[in-house]
Amino acid sequence: MRNGGPAARIAVLPGDGIGKEVTPESVKVIRAATMSARRPLEFVELDWGADKYLREGVTLPAGAVEMLRDEFDAILFGALGDPRVPGNQHAADILLGLRFKLDLYVNARPVELFHNRLTPLRDRKEEDVKFMVFRENTEGLYVGVGGFFKKDTADEIAVQEDVNSRKGVERIIRHAFDYARKQGLKRVCMSDKSNAMTFAHDLWQRVFKEVRQEYTDIESRHLYIDTLAMEVVRDPRQFDVIVTCNLFGDIISDLGAQLAGGLGLAPSGNIHPGKTSLFEPVHGSAPNIAGKGIANPLGSVLTSAMMLEFLGWKQEAEKLRAATRAALRENFVTPDLGGDRKTMEVGDWIAARVG
Ligand code: NAD
Ligand code: IPM
Ligand code: MN
């Protein structure tokens, strides 16, 4: 497929709510940045989300995983979540389904302050808030193992299992160290709650102690998750790379996002190195602002930069980041960042810059 065909095939999955507003802006921006390439990128849009689910009862269509795995290089994802779908079954099936079934074990969520004024921390500058969160993305409390006993009675019991495999823990910890080494970063912090979660996180402790011995050039440290949350706020300069389990990574990455300007700016990649991977902003479908045309598209644009880098378009990725930096500097931004621009205006502005 790749010989003489498009440089890469990208499945575009806008999803629900503001996912449908920010994702087209990203496609526009990527098209502009890669326009002059000899072999352009190919985009194929997929309409999976709440509307389709409510219409047809379909969440993740049959054969979807195989199609994405075999026919696409990357997936650009918006967000899933709709108030009309109680429990958001479609989001679990599609988003968690793809993370698990494509075995996207690395959830990379960089925290980077692009402009001083965007952090709620007093006296912190750009260089003070810059670290990577690696969230384990295929197991932990997210696997959906559990059940109810005596449901809907006064004696009800609900059980949710925390599933941690030796292989799963090792590969994400190893990835964190490899990334640090490759990027010339000096410090890796593993975070768990092994003082209370004495089985699951004891495994994290043992694997961490073993793997760190192979990376003596890197300073490694452990913090319990509650302490990490505190330390990241007290002095974010301490951190280069953080690695943690699925649930804690979800929480600490939102905290990190806020230190760097909020959810409107935070990007992420769900990655299996060398395989079809999925890129999405950290934010959700934001039903409270959906349809108003004011969602910040920059989280999705920075997500697209991560995707381009994954696909080998490093220079173009850098263009997207530089344009985002410029928009923030010139305050050409949406209301969440104190501006008065619309989603599309910001998208057009970025596209014009990178084109
Ligand atoms: P959310 O991220 O959708 O919104 C949280 C707050 O941040 C809201 O006030 C929202 O207006 C604001 N916000 C988020 N992104 C923004 C943007 N780009 N520009 C401006 N403001 C932005 O989180 P939530 O409200 O907890 O969840 C809403 C729905 O999204 C739920 O159904 C949830 O399950 C889902 N969700 C999906 C994903 C995903 O698809 N990856 C991630 C998180 C939440
Ligand atoms: C995220 C979201 C998801 C998660 C939800 C929608 C299941 O919060 O991508 O951070 O918890 O992983
Ligand atoms: Mn989250």
Coordinates of C-alpha atoms and ligand atoms in Angstrom, one line a residue, residues 16 18 22 77-83 85 87-88 90-91 95 99 109 250 254 258 262-266 268 270 278 280-290 294-300 334-337 343, ligand 1:
D16 CA -19.0 13.9 19.6
I18 CA -16.4 19.8 20.4
V22 CA -11.8 21.0 16.7
F77 CA -9.5 11.4 17.2
G78 CA -11.6 14.2 18.6
A79 CA -13.6 13.2 21.7
L80 CA -16.5 11.0 22.7
G81 CA -19.2 11.6 25.3
D82 CA -22.8 12.6 24.9
P83 CA -25.4 13.5 27.5
V85 CA -26.0 8.3 26.1
G87 CA -23.0 5.8 30.9
N88 CA -21.4 6.7 27.6
H90 CA -20.2 4.1 23.0
A91 CA -17.1 6.0 24.3
L95 CA -12.0 4.8 22.7
R99 CA -6.7 1.5 23.1
R109 CA 0.7 13.3 27.6
D250 CA -5.6 10.0 33.7
D254 CA -5.4 16.7 33.7
Q258 CA -4.1 22.9 34.0
G262 CA -5.9 24.1 30.7
L263 CA -7.6 21.3 28.8
G264 CA -8.0 23.4 25.7
L265 CA -4.3 23.1 25.0
A266 CA -3.3 19.6 26.1
S268 CA -1.9 13.2 23.8
N270 CA -2.1 6.6 22.4
L278 CA -4.3 7.0 18.0
E280 CA -6.4 12.8 20.7
P281 CA -6.6 16.0 22.7
V282 CA -6.8 15.3 26.5
H283 CA -10.1 17.1 26.7
G284 CA -13.5 15.5 26.3
S285 CA -16.6 16.5 24.2
A286 CA -17.3 19.5 26.5
P287 CA -21.2 19.5 26.1
N288 CA -21.3 22.8 28.0
I289 CA -19.7 24.7 25.1
A290 CA -20.4 22.3 22.2
I294 CA -15.8 28.6 20.7
A295 CA -13.9 25.4 21.5
N296 CA -10.1 25.8 21.6
P297 CA -8.7 23.9 18.6
L298 CA -5.1 24.2 19.8
G299 CA -5.1 21.0 21.9
S300 CA -6.1 19.2 18.8
T334 CA -10.6 31.3 22.2
P335 CA -12.4 32.4 25.3
D336 CA -11.0 29.6 27.5
L337 CA -7.6 31.4 27.2
T343 CA -12.6 27.9 16.8
Ligands
NAD1 P1 -14.3 18.0 29.2 O1 -12.8 17.9 28.9 O2 -15.2 17.7 28.0 O3 -14.6 19.5 29.7 C1 -14.1 19.9 31.0 C2 -14.1 21.5 31.0 O4 -13.1 22.0 30.1 C3 -15.4 22.1 30.4 O5 -15.7 23.2 31.2 C4 -15.1 22.4 29.0 O6 -15.9 23.4 28.5 C5 -13.6 22.8 29.1 N1 -12.9 22.4 27.8 C6 -12.5 21.2 27.5 N2 -11.9 21.2 26.3 C7 -12.0 22.5 25.8 C8 -11.6 23.2 24.7 N3 -11.0 22.5 23.6 N4 -11.8 24.5 24.6 C9 -12.4 25.2 25.6 N5 -12.8 24.6 26.7 C10 -12.6 23.3 26.8 O7 -14.6 17.0 30.4 P2 -16.0 16.6 31.0 O8 -16.9 17.7 31.0 O9 -15.6 15.9 32.3 O10 -16.5 15.5 30.1 C11 -17.5 15.7 29.0 C12 -17.6 14.4 28.3 O11 -16.4 14.0 27.6 C13 -17.9 13.2 29.2 O12 -18.9 12.4 28.5 C14 -16.6 12.5 29.3 O13 -16.7 11.1 29.6 C15 -16.0 12.7 27.9 N6 -14.5 12.7 27.9 C16 -14.0 12.2 26.7 C17 -12.7 12.2 26.5 C18 -12.1 11.6 25.3 O14 -12.8 11.3 24.4 N7 -10.8 11.4 25.2 C19 -11.8 12.8 27.5 C20 -12.4 13.3 28.7 C21 -13.8 13.3 28.8

